[in-house]
Short mmCIF file of C-alpha atoms in Angstrom, two decimals:
data_model
loop_
_atom_site.label_atom_id
_atom_site.label_comp_id
_atom_site.label_asym_id
_atom_site.label_seq_id
_atom_site.Cartn_x
_atom_site.Cartn_y
_atom_site.Cartn_z
CA MET A 125 -9.73 61.75 42.25
CA GLN A 126 -9.73 58.02 42.51
CA LYS A 127 -8.25 56.32 39.47
CA ARG A 128 -10.76 54.24 37.65
CA ILE A 129 -9.49 50.80 36.75
CA GLN A 130 -10.91 49.43 33.56
CA GLU A 131 -12.18 45.91 34.00
CA LYS A 132 -10.95 43.34 31.55
CA ALA A 133 -13.61 41.88 29.35
CA PRO A 134 -14.17 38.21 30.16
CA LYS A 135 -12.42 35.84 27.79
CA VAL A 136 -14.85 34.45 25.26
CA ASP A 137 -15.26 30.65 25.43
CA TYR A 138 -15.65 29.41 21.87
CA ARG A 139 -16.02 25.75 22.82
CA LEU A 140 -19.80 25.78 22.48
CA LEU A 141 -19.51 27.45 19.09
CA TYR A 142 -17.00 24.83 17.92
CA LYS A 143 -19.18 22.05 19.28
CA LYS A 144 -22.15 23.32 17.28
CA GLN A 145 -20.00 23.59 14.14
CA ILE A 146 -18.84 20.00 14.62
CA LEU A 147 -22.37 18.71 15.19
CA ASP A 148 -23.69 20.59 12.18
CA TYR A 149 -20.87 19.24 10.02
CA LEU A 150 -21.46 15.66 11.17
CA GLU A 151 -25.18 16.04 10.44
CA SER A 152 -24.40 17.39 6.96
CA LEU A 153 -22.42 14.21 6.17
CA LYS A 154 -25.14 11.89 7.42
CA ASP A 155 -27.40 11.90 4.36
CA THR A 156 -24.78 12.21 1.62
CA GLU A 157 -23.27 9.47 -0.48
CA GLN A 158 -19.51 9.88 -0.51
CA THR A 159 -16.61 7.82 -1.75
CA ILE A 160 -13.81 6.88 0.65
CA TRP A 161 -11.70 9.57 -1.02
CA GLN A 162 -14.39 12.20 -0.40
CA MET A 163 -14.92 10.99 3.16
CA ASP A 164 -11.22 11.38 3.94
CA GLU A 165 -11.29 14.93 2.58
CA SER A 166 -14.39 15.61 4.70
CA MET A 167 -12.60 14.24 7.77
CA LYS A 168 -9.63 16.56 7.19
CA ARG A 169 -12.04 19.51 7.16
CA LEU A 170 -13.82 18.19 10.25
CA PHE A 171 -10.66 17.91 12.35
CA ARG A 172 -9.60 21.40 11.31
CA ILE A 173 -12.57 22.80 13.26
CA GLY A 174 -10.87 22.18 16.58
CA GLU A 175 -9.94 19.90 19.45
CA GLN A 176 -13.55 19.13 20.37
CA VAL A 177 -14.09 16.67 17.47
CA ILE A 178 -13.25 13.49 19.40
CA PRO A 179 -15.24 14.43 22.56
CA VAL A 180 -18.26 15.33 20.41
CA CYS A 181 -18.03 12.05 18.49
CA LEU A 182 -17.83 10.03 21.70
CA ALA A 183 -20.80 11.93 23.12
CA LYS A 184 -22.92 11.06 20.04
CA LEU A 185 -22.17 7.37 20.59
CA ARG A 186 -23.19 7.63 24.25
CA GLU A 187 -26.45 9.22 23.10
CA ASN A 188 -27.13 6.06 21.05
CA ASP A 189 -27.54 7.99 17.78
CA GLU A 190 -27.65 5.15 15.25
CA GLU A 191 -28.07 7.44 12.23
CA ILE A 192 -24.87 9.36 12.78
CA ALA A 193 -22.88 6.45 14.27
CA PRO A 194 -21.30 5.36 10.93
CA ILE A 195 -19.91 8.88 10.37
CA VAL A 196 -18.75 9.22 13.96
CA CYS A 197 -16.98 5.83 13.95
CA TYR A 198 -15.30 6.67 10.65
CA ALA A 199 -14.05 9.91 12.23
CA LEU A 200 -12.71 8.08 15.30
CA GLU A 201 -10.75 5.67 13.07
CA PHE A 202 -9.50 8.54 10.91
CA ALA A 203 -8.25 10.38 14.03
CA ASN A 204 -5.71 7.60 14.66
CA ASP A 205 -5.67 8.70 18.29
CA TYR A 206 -5.23 5.86 20.76
CA SER A 207 -6.79 7.94 23.54
CA VAL A 208 -10.22 6.97 22.14
CA VAL A 209 -9.78 3.30 23.15
CA GLU A 210 -10.59 3.65 26.85
CA PRO A 211 -13.80 5.72 26.40
CA LEU A 212 -14.94 3.39 23.62
CA MET A 213 -14.46 0.38 25.93
CA ASP A 214 -16.61 2.20 28.50
CA ILE A 215 -19.35 2.84 25.92
CA LEU A 216 -19.34 -0.86 24.98
CA ILE A 217 -20.71 -1.83 28.41
CA MET A 218 -23.38 0.90 28.53
CA PRO A 219 -26.81 -0.83 28.53
CA ASN A 220 -28.57 2.02 26.68
CA VAL A 221 -26.27 1.74 23.61
CA SER A 222 -27.64 -0.50 20.85
CA ASP A 223 -25.92 -3.59 19.47
CA ARG A 224 -25.64 -1.89 16.06
CA ILE A 225 -23.56 0.92 17.52
CA LYS A 226 -21.52 -1.51 19.62
CA ALA A 227 -20.72 -3.50 16.46
CA ARG A 228 -19.36 -0.35 14.87
CA ILE A 229 -17.35 0.44 18.00
CA LEU A 230 -15.81 -3.04 17.84
CA ALA A 231 -14.66 -2.30 14.30
CA VAL A 232 -12.98 0.92 15.51
CA LEU A 233 -11.31 -0.92 18.38
CA THR A 234 -9.99 -3.53 15.95
CA HIS A 235 -8.38 -0.67 14.01
CA TYR A 236 -6.54 0.25 17.24
CA GLY A 237 -5.29 -3.30 17.77
CA ILE A 238 -7.93 -4.62 20.19
CA ASP A 239 -8.79 -8.29 19.57
CA ALA A 240 -12.60 -8.40 19.72
CA SER A 241 -12.54 -12.19 20.15
CA GLU A 242 -11.01 -11.68 23.60
CA LEU A 243 -13.92 -9.50 24.75
CA PRO A 244 -17.03 -10.97 26.47
CA LEU A 245 -19.27 -10.28 23.46
CA GLU A 246 -22.17 -12.36 24.84
CA ILE A 247 -22.28 -10.00 27.82
CA ILE A 248 -21.59 -6.79 25.86
CA MET A 249 -24.25 -7.49 23.22
CA GLU A 250 -27.93 -7.95 23.98
CA ASP A 251 -28.26 -10.42 21.07
CA PHE A 252 -24.83 -11.17 19.65
CA ASP A 253 -25.98 -13.74 17.08
CA LYS A 254 -28.62 -11.42 15.60
CA MET A 255 -26.17 -8.54 15.49
CA ALA A 256 -23.60 -10.64 13.66
CA SER A 257 -26.18 -11.91 11.18
CA ASP A 258 -27.56 -8.42 10.51
CA SER A 259 -24.06 -7.00 10.09
CA MET A 260 -23.14 -9.74 7.60
CA ALA A 261 -26.34 -9.18 5.61
CA GLU A 262 -25.67 -5.43 5.43
CA MET A 263 -22.12 -6.08 4.25
CA LEU A 264 -23.29 -8.41 1.47
CA GLU A 265 -25.85 -5.84 0.38
CA ASP A 266 -23.15 -3.16 0.27
CA ILE A 267 -20.68 -5.15 -1.84
CA GLU A 268 -23.45 -6.22 -4.21
CA SER A 269 -24.17 -2.55 -4.95
CA ASP A 270 -20.46 -1.59 -5.03
CA PRO A 271 -17.85 -4.40 -5.34
CA PHE A 272 -15.10 -1.80 -4.84
CA LEU A 273 -15.97 -1.89 -1.13
CA ILE A 274 -14.35 -5.33 -0.92
CA PRO A 275 -10.81 -3.90 -0.39
CA TYR A 276 -11.95 -2.11 2.76
CA ILE A 277 -13.45 -5.33 4.13
CA LEU A 278 -10.17 -7.10 3.38
CA ASP A 279 -8.30 -4.34 5.22
CA ASP A 280 -10.41 -4.97 8.33
CA LEU A 281 -9.97 -8.73 7.99
CA ASP A 282 -6.18 -8.29 7.77
CA GLU A 283 -6.18 -6.79 11.28
CA PHE A 284 -8.08 -9.72 12.83
CA SER A 285 -6.41 -12.57 14.69
CA LEU A 286 -6.30 -15.87 12.77
CA GLU A 287 -9.08 -17.25 14.97
CA MET A 288 -11.30 -14.27 14.16
CA LYS A 289 -10.50 -14.48 10.44
CA LEU A 290 -11.54 -18.13 10.29
CA ALA A 291 -14.70 -17.49 12.32
CA TYR A 292 -15.64 -14.57 10.05
CA ILE A 293 -15.19 -16.63 6.88
CA LYS A 294 -17.13 -19.54 8.40
CA ASP A 295 -20.00 -17.16 9.20
CA LEU A 296 -19.83 -15.82 5.65
CA GLY A 297 -20.21 -19.31 4.23
CA ALA A 298 -23.04 -20.08 6.65
CA GLN A 299 -25.09 -17.32 4.98
CA LYS A 300 -25.24 -19.59 1.87
CA ASP A 301 -25.60 -16.38 -0.12
CA GLU A 302 -24.39 -15.98 -3.73
CA ARG A 303 -23.44 -12.37 -2.99
CA ALA A 304 -20.55 -13.68 -0.86
CA ILE A 305 -18.93 -15.50 -3.82
CA PRO A 306 -16.78 -12.56 -5.13
CA ILE A 307 -15.15 -11.84 -1.78
CA LEU A 308 -14.71 -15.53 -0.95
CA GLU A 309 -13.00 -16.07 -4.31
CA ILE A 310 -10.46 -13.39 -3.42
CA MET A 311 -9.98 -14.75 0.11
CA ALA A 312 -9.28 -18.15 -1.43
CA SER A 313 -6.31 -16.66 -3.27
CA VAL A 314 -4.50 -15.11 -0.30
CA ASP A 315 -1.06 -16.42 0.57
CA ASP A 316 -2.26 -17.52 4.00
CA TYR A 317 -3.17 -21.21 3.79
CA PRO A 318 -5.65 -21.53 6.73
CA VAL A 319 -7.59 -18.49 5.45
CA ALA A 320 -7.60 -19.67 1.83
CA HIS A 321 -8.65 -23.17 2.98
CA GLU A 322 -11.57 -21.81 5.02
CA ALA A 323 -12.70 -19.59 2.12
CA ILE A 324 -12.82 -22.59 -0.24
CA LYS A 325 -14.85 -24.56 2.32
CA ALA A 326 -17.21 -21.58 2.60
CA LEU A 327 -17.68 -21.55 -1.19
CA GLY A 328 -18.61 -25.23 -0.95
CA GLN A 329 -21.48 -24.36 1.37
CA ILE A 330 -23.14 -22.09 -1.21
CA LYS A 331 -25.33 -24.40 -3.29
CA SER A 332 -25.00 -22.37 -6.47
CA GLY A 333 -23.72 -22.95 -9.99
CA LYS A 334 -21.70 -19.74 -9.63
CA ALA A 335 -19.90 -21.10 -6.55
CA LEU A 336 -19.20 -24.30 -8.48
CA TYR A 337 -17.74 -22.27 -11.36
CA VAL A 338 -15.35 -20.43 -8.99
CA LEU A 339 -14.33 -23.70 -7.32
CA TYR A 340 -13.63 -25.20 -10.75
CA LYS A 341 -11.35 -22.23 -11.58
CA LEU A 342 -9.48 -22.66 -8.29
CA ALA A 343 -9.15 -26.41 -8.85
CA THR A 344 -7.71 -25.99 -12.35
CA LYS A 345 -5.82 -22.68 -12.28
CA SER A 346 -4.38 -22.27 -8.78
CA ALA A 347 -0.60 -22.55 -8.59
CA GLU A 348 -0.86 -24.34 -5.22
CA GLU A 349 -1.56 -28.06 -5.25
CA ASP A 350 -3.24 -28.00 -1.83
CA ILE A 351 -5.65 -25.30 -3.02
CA GLN A 352 -6.39 -27.33 -6.15
CA ARG A 353 -7.11 -30.42 -4.07
CA ILE A 354 -9.45 -28.72 -1.59
CA ALA A 355 -11.28 -26.82 -4.36
CA HIS A 356 -11.75 -30.07 -6.31
CA ARG A 357 -13.16 -31.77 -3.21
CA GLU A 358 -15.65 -28.96 -2.56
CA SER A 359 -16.71 -28.80 -6.21
CA GLN A 360 -17.35 -32.56 -6.19
CA ARG A 361 -19.52 -32.11 -3.11
CA LEU A 362 -21.64 -29.51 -4.90
CA LYS A 363 -21.98 -31.75 -7.95
CA PHE A 364 -23.18 -34.63 -5.76
CA ASN A 365 -25.87 -32.25 -4.49
CA GLY A 366 -27.12 -31.80 -8.05
CA ILE A 367 -25.59 -28.37 -8.67
CA SER A 368 -24.78 -27.53 -12.31
CA MET A 369 -22.02 -25.10 -13.21
CA GLU A 370 -23.09 -21.54 -14.10
CA PHE A 371 -20.78 -19.00 -15.79
CA PHE A 372 -19.76 -16.29 -13.32
CA GLU A 373 -17.35 -13.52 -14.29
CA PRO A 374 -18.55 -10.31 -12.56
CA TRP A 375 -15.51 -8.37 -13.86
CA GLU A 376 -15.85 -9.38 -17.52
CA ASN A 377 -16.61 -5.77 -18.53
CA LEU A 378 -13.51 -4.44 -16.81
CA GLN A 379 -11.16 -2.86 -19.32
CA ASN A 380 -7.38 -2.72 -19.13
CA PRO A 381 -6.09 -0.08 -16.67
CA ALA A 382 -6.60 3.45 -17.95
CA LYS A 383 -3.64 5.06 -16.15
CA VAL A 384 -0.37 3.72 -14.74
CA PHE A 385 2.27 5.76 -12.88
CA ILE A 386 5.48 4.79 -11.12
CA SER A 387 7.69 6.78 -8.75
CA SER A 388 11.47 6.85 -8.48
CA ILE A 389 13.27 4.78 -5.83
CA ASP A 390 13.62 6.58 -2.51
CA GLY A 391 16.51 6.39 -0.06
CA ILE A 392 15.24 3.23 1.67
CA GLY A 393 14.55 1.38 -1.58
CA SER A 394 10.80 2.00 -1.81
CA ARG A 395 8.66 3.24 -4.67
CA VAL A 396 4.94 3.72 -5.34
CA LEU A 397 2.96 2.21 -8.21
CA TRP A 398 -0.46 3.58 -9.19
CA ILE A 399 -2.83 1.60 -11.40
CA ALA A 400 -6.25 3.05 -12.22
CA TRP A 401 -9.25 1.45 -13.91
CA LYS A 402 -12.44 2.89 -15.33
CA ASN A 403 -15.10 1.74 -12.91
CA PRO A 404 -17.34 -0.67 -14.89
CA PHE A 405 -20.23 -0.10 -12.51
CA LYS A 406 -20.24 3.71 -12.31
CA SER A 407 -20.03 6.05 -15.28
CA ARG A 408 -17.07 8.45 -15.55
CA LYS A 409 -15.44 7.23 -12.36
CA LEU A 410 -12.03 5.70 -11.69
CA SER A 411 -10.91 3.24 -9.04
CA PHE A 412 -7.22 2.93 -8.37
CA MET A 413 -4.63 1.01 -6.39
CA ASN A 414 -1.57 2.47 -4.65
CA LEU A 415 1.15 -0.07 -4.10
CA LEU A 416 4.26 0.45 -1.97
CA ILE A 417 7.07 -1.74 -3.30
CA SER A 418 10.45 -2.30 -1.66
CA ALA A 419 13.54 -3.17 -3.73
CA ASP A 420 14.41 -6.06 -1.41
CA MET A 421 11.18 -6.88 0.45
CA GLY A 422 8.50 -6.87 -2.25
CA VAL A 423 4.95 -5.55 -1.74
CA ARG A 424 4.91 -3.76 1.62
CA ASP A 425 1.62 -1.88 1.62
CA CYS A 426 -1.47 -1.47 -0.53
CA TRP A 427 -4.35 0.94 -0.38
CA GLY A 428 -7.01 1.80 -2.90
CA VAL A 429 -9.57 4.46 -3.64
CA SER A 430 -12.79 3.84 -5.56
CA ASN A 431 -15.25 6.01 -7.43
CA ILE A 432 -13.17 9.14 -7.96
CA THR A 433 -13.01 11.46 -10.91
CA THR A 434 -10.05 11.64 -13.28
CA ARG A 435 -9.36 15.09 -11.88
CA GLU A 436 -9.16 13.75 -8.32
CA PHE A 437 -6.83 10.94 -9.41
CA ASN A 438 -4.52 13.34 -11.27
CA SER A 439 -4.52 15.63 -8.22
CA SER A 440 -3.45 12.72 -6.01
CA VAL A 441 -0.52 11.88 -8.28
CA LYS A 442 0.40 15.57 -8.57
CA ASP A 443 0.45 15.98 -4.78
CA PHE A 444 2.80 13.02 -4.44
CA SER A 445 5.06 14.29 -7.23
CA ARG A 446 5.85 17.43 -5.23
CA THR A 447 8.28 15.39 -3.13
CA THR A 448 9.06 12.42 -5.40
CA VAL A 449 9.69 12.07 -9.13
CA VAL A 450 6.74 10.36 -10.83
CA THR A 451 6.36 9.27 -14.44
CA LYS A 452 3.79 7.47 -16.57
CA CYS A 453 4.67 3.93 -17.53
CA ASP A 454 3.15 1.20 -19.66
CA LEU A 455 1.18 -1.63 -18.10
CA ASP A 456 3.67 -4.34 -19.14
CA TYR A 457 6.46 -2.60 -17.21
CA ALA A 458 4.23 -2.23 -14.16
CA ILE A 459 3.32 -5.94 -14.29
CA THR A 460 7.01 -6.84 -14.58
CA LEU A 461 7.87 -4.78 -11.48
CA LEU A 462 4.93 -6.31 -9.65
CA GLY A 463 6.09 -9.84 -10.50
CA ASP A 464 9.56 -8.94 -9.25
CA ALA A 465 8.13 -7.62 -5.97
CA LEU A 466 5.99 -10.75 -5.45
CA PHE A 467 9.08 -12.88 -6.04
CA PHE A 468 10.70 -11.22 -3.00
CA ASN A 469 7.53 -11.68 -0.93
CA LYS A 470 7.50 -15.37 -1.78
CA THR A 471 11.20 -16.18 -1.42
CA LYS A 472 11.70 -14.14 1.76
CA ASP A 473 8.29 -15.01 3.23
CA TYR A 474 7.19 -11.40 3.68
CA PRO A 475 3.41 -11.08 4.21
CA ILE A 476 1.30 -9.39 1.54
CA PRO A 477 -1.51 -7.00 2.59
CA TYR A 478 -4.91 -8.66 2.08
CA GLN A 479 -6.26 -5.71 0.12
CA PHE A 480 -3.66 -6.36 -2.59
CA TYR A 481 -5.37 -9.62 -3.56
CA PHE A 482 -8.45 -7.72 -4.68
CA TRP A 483 -6.46 -5.51 -7.05
CA LYS A 484 -4.37 -8.48 -8.18
CA HIS A 485 -7.64 -10.22 -9.06
CA LEU A 486 -8.59 -7.24 -11.25
CA LEU A 487 -5.20 -7.19 -12.95
CA GLU A 488 -5.46 -10.88 -13.73
CA GLN A 489 -8.66 -10.32 -15.69
CA ASN A 490 -6.50 -9.08 -18.58
CA CYS A 491 -2.88 -9.74 -17.55
CA ARG A 492 -0.67 -12.57 -16.37
CA ILE A 493 1.60 -11.79 -13.42
CA ASN A 494 4.73 -13.94 -13.40
CA CYS A 495 6.31 -14.17 -9.96
CA GLU A 496 9.95 -13.88 -11.07
CA PRO A 497 12.92 -11.53 -10.58
CA TYR A 498 13.40 -8.64 -12.98
CA TYR A 499 16.83 -7.85 -14.39
CA PRO A 500 16.87 -4.76 -16.67
CA GLN A 501 18.78 -5.36 -19.89
CA PHE A 502 19.91 -1.79 -20.75
CA THR A 503 20.20 -2.75 -24.42
CA GLY A 504 20.61 0.89 -25.48
CA TYR A 505 23.83 1.31 -23.50
CA ASP A 506 27.40 0.03 -23.95
CA LEU A 507 27.88 -1.30 -20.42
CA GLU A 508 31.54 -2.22 -20.94
CA LEU A 509 32.36 1.28 -22.18
CA ILE A 510 30.46 2.91 -19.31
CA GLU A 511 32.27 0.78 -16.73
CA LYS A 512 35.67 1.79 -18.15
CA ASP A 513 34.81 5.52 -18.29
CA GLN A 514 36.68 7.01 -15.30
CA GLU A 515 35.22 10.50 -15.79
CA CYS A 516 31.73 9.01 -15.64
CA PHE A 517 32.73 7.09 -12.51
CA LYS A 518 33.92 10.29 -10.82
CA SER A 519 30.69 12.04 -11.78
CA THR A 520 28.63 9.51 -9.80
CA PHE A 521 29.51 11.77 -6.84
CA ASP A 522 27.22 14.41 -8.40
CA LEU A 523 24.15 12.16 -8.76
CA PHE A 524 22.97 13.59 -5.45
CA ASN A 525 22.55 16.97 -7.15
CA HIS A 526 19.50 15.53 -8.96
CA SER A 527 16.08 15.22 -7.36
CA PHE A 528 16.06 11.48 -8.09
CA PHE A 529 18.66 10.93 -5.35
CA ASN A 530 18.08 13.78 -2.90
CA ASP A 531 16.82 11.50 -0.13
CA TRP A 532 19.43 8.75 -0.49
CA PHE A 533 20.98 9.02 2.94
CA ILE A 534 21.53 6.57 5.81
CA ALA A 535 19.11 7.10 8.71
CA HIS A 536 20.60 5.33 11.73
CA PRO A 537 21.48 6.40 15.30
CA ARG A 538 25.17 5.67 14.63
CA VAL A 539 25.21 8.34 11.92
CA TYR A 540 24.65 10.89 14.69
CA ASP A 541 27.77 9.65 16.46
CA TYR A 542 29.74 10.21 13.26
CA ALA A 543 28.09 13.63 12.87
CA GLU A 544 29.08 14.64 16.39
CA GLU A 545 32.67 13.45 15.88
CA ASN A 546 33.01 15.45 12.66
CA LYS A 547 31.09 18.61 13.53
CA SER A 548 32.71 21.98 12.91
CA ARG A 549 33.36 24.21 15.92
CA LYS A 550 31.54 27.02 14.16
CA GLY A 551 28.23 25.20 14.07
CA TYR A 552 26.38 22.24 12.65
CA LEU A 553 28.61 21.75 9.61
CA ILE A 554 31.09 19.05 8.64
CA LYS A 555 34.52 20.16 9.74
CA LYS A 556 37.36 20.46 7.27
CA MET A 557 39.69 17.45 7.43
CA THR A 558 42.81 16.09 5.83
CA TYR A 559 42.75 13.45 3.12
CA GLN A 560 43.85 10.83 5.68
CA LYS A 561 41.08 11.72 8.13
CA ALA A 562 38.44 11.74 5.35
CA GLU A 563 39.73 8.35 4.18
CA LYS A 564 39.41 6.99 7.71
CA LEU A 565 35.89 8.38 8.09
CA PHE A 566 34.74 6.93 4.76
CA ALA A 567 36.29 3.54 5.58
CA ARG A 568 34.73 3.25 9.07
CA PHE A 569 31.30 4.50 8.00
CA THR A 570 31.19 2.22 4.93
CA GLU A 571 32.27 -0.88 6.84
CA GLU A 572 29.74 -0.32 9.60
CA LEU A 573 26.67 1.11 7.87
CA ILE A 574 26.87 0.54 4.11
CA GLU A 575 28.64 -2.74 3.43
CA PRO A 576 26.03 -4.79 5.37
CA ASN A 577 23.42 -3.43 2.89
CA ALA A 578 25.63 -3.11 -0.19
CA ASP A 579 23.54 -5.59 -2.20
CA LYS A 580 20.43 -3.54 -1.52
CA VAL A 581 22.13 -0.27 -2.57
CA LYS A 582 23.36 -1.99 -5.72
CA ARG A 583 19.84 -3.19 -6.55
CA MET A 584 18.44 0.29 -5.86
CA LEU A 585 20.96 1.79 -8.31
CA GLU A 586 20.08 -0.82 -10.95
CA LEU A 587 16.33 -0.13 -10.66
CA SER A 588 16.94 3.64 -10.55
CA ALA A 589 18.97 3.52 -13.77
CA ASP A 590 16.14 1.53 -15.34
CA PHE A 591 13.57 4.10 -14.12
CA LEU A 592 15.66 6.99 -15.44
CA ASP A 593 15.97 5.28 -18.81
CA LYS A 594 12.21 4.71 -18.98
CA ALA A 595 11.67 8.38 -18.02
CA GLY A 596 13.90 9.57 -20.90
CA GLN A 597 16.70 10.78 -18.59
CA THR A 598 19.42 8.94 -20.53
CA GLU A 599 22.47 10.92 -19.34
CA ILE A 600 21.59 10.54 -15.66
CA ALA A 601 20.66 6.91 -16.35
CA LYS A 602 24.15 6.37 -17.78
CA THR A 603 25.78 7.84 -14.66
CA ALA A 604 23.53 5.76 -12.39
CA LEU A 605 24.48 2.70 -14.44
CA CYS A 606 28.15 3.54 -13.91
CA ALA A 607 27.56 3.75 -10.16
CA PHE A 608 25.77 0.38 -10.28
CA LEU A 609 28.51 -1.30 -12.32
CA HIS A 610 31.19 -0.24 -9.79
CA MET A 611 29.37 -1.41 -6.65
CA ASP A 612 31.68 -4.44 -6.40
CA ILE A 613 34.94 -2.42 -6.19
CA LYS A 614 37.30 -3.02 -3.30
CA PRO A 615 37.42 -1.12 -1.04
CA LEU A 616 33.85 0.08 -1.47
CA HIS A 617 34.52 3.40 0.30
CA HIS A 618 36.58 4.52 -2.72
CA HIS A 619 33.33 4.68 -4.73
CA PRO A 620 32.48 8.41 -5.28
CA PHE A 621 28.75 7.72 -5.00
CA ILE A 622 29.25 6.01 -1.62
CA GLN A 623 31.46 8.87 -0.41
CA ARG A 624 28.76 11.38 -1.28
CA MET A 625 26.14 9.22 0.41
CA ILE A 626 28.21 9.35 3.60
CA ILE A 627 28.60 13.13 3.37
CA GLU A 628 24.85 13.64 2.76
CA SER A 629 23.95 11.30 5.64
CA ILE A 630 26.13 13.24 8.08
CA LYS A 631 24.82 16.60 6.79
CA VAL A 632 21.23 15.44 7.34
CA ALA A 633 22.09 14.26 10.86
CA LEU A 634 23.79 17.59 11.69
CA ASN A 635 20.81 19.55 10.41
CA ASN A 636 18.44 17.40 12.48
CA MET A 637 20.59 17.89 15.57
CA LYS A 638 20.58 21.63 14.94
CA ASN A 639 16.77 21.52 15.02
CA GLY A 640 16.60 19.42 18.18
CA PHE A 641 16.12 15.96 16.66
CA ASP A 642 18.51 13.12 17.39
CA MET A 643 17.86 9.47 16.54
CA ARG A 644 19.97 8.36 19.49
CA PHE A 645 17.55 9.92 21.97
CA ASN A 646 14.17 10.35 20.21
CA PRO A 647 13.91 7.67 17.50
CA GLY A 648 10.11 7.93 17.60
CA ASP A 649 10.32 11.35 15.92
CA PHE A 650 11.69 9.69 12.79
CA GLU A 651 9.00 7.03 12.30
#
């Protein structure tokens, strides 16, 4: 009897099912009002559906679906996938795609580093001037209804070339629309002279008592003489045109921040500061700023979220605190740290993210930010006694046993050379060595990789001790203070804290090598 072979059932292709799920999900987002926070959560759920999300989004743009285009373009930015650039460039030259959709595509391309000013916009767009005017009018309408959208506009502006920034601000002034005053006031405060100059000139084009009021504030309160001079000139021009000053303080109902949190210092000298306000325009909602501050470089990044609930804000802080120690702090302390960070930005000429100027503007409604270095006083501690305490000095080796210091290690390709030289034969462990060999290792490693940044490590220890004191961790603060006070010893590699830092750095490198990661060969994996 012939053996019957059972045929395999054909493999089910779920791509059509996933495509329908994606389309249905995009449609469900189309008619809902969501905050940026909610949109990001929605995007996470969208991309969990499958790999078809980007192809489906691109297809909807090719179909010229103007209603769903804002959601689709948001998704393509959120994807952070540079493979979308080429197909988006192709869609830009499709004649059946409207100028409105092409304008949104240009915004996505800017996110991916494409300079729109270098594209032949007069050829790409059917009516470029009308598109630009309509887009500007829509933007002004949006920020009038929700001023907390301004940070996102500033984020986009930050990515433009200088030529595009100036052209954008000039177009904004050409609208001669009072609704542009709040964003122009913030642009006039950025630490980028050509941009600030253009924003002041744009304010001078708005024949309004409110614009005159803002120019008067800039002329009398700006710390920069050039800004004062230009603002005075533009305000005089408005006065000659018969404009009378009109009080304009759109944030006068803004209360002091409702919540302030600060994180511990991480191993590269960075920390996060959260400041949240009750939204004066929407009941029972918070808007908050996240600020990334470096111990030696100042404000490095800034991002904000508007119109979220207290529960969502607390959840955000809680999520972050799973990997980093976070504590509440008072507003005065936060302002002091902010002034210290801005001092580094100014003295070392490090750029400040544009979005920060919006949140700085809010802070300055009720606070004064002094751009000056911060030196903790540690008045509750006997610094001389701590410095002389040899047992305390030895115990600085054990600071790494606390979560506050568990990521204080050196991440550098040369560490992997040291790790390879000192690897045990039995596996990825540090081999046992004599006192002389350990001394030699500590000396070489310190001279090459720690001493060039010793001032930064010292500052990190000082700020960490201050943080620990503010968090009520007085005993650990005392030990951190001891480590800080001994950072000038010679030779530095005799410092127990530095010795432990070397050991931890090599252990991290060995563990990474064990798992197939090596900074000498694949540095991109560590970005």
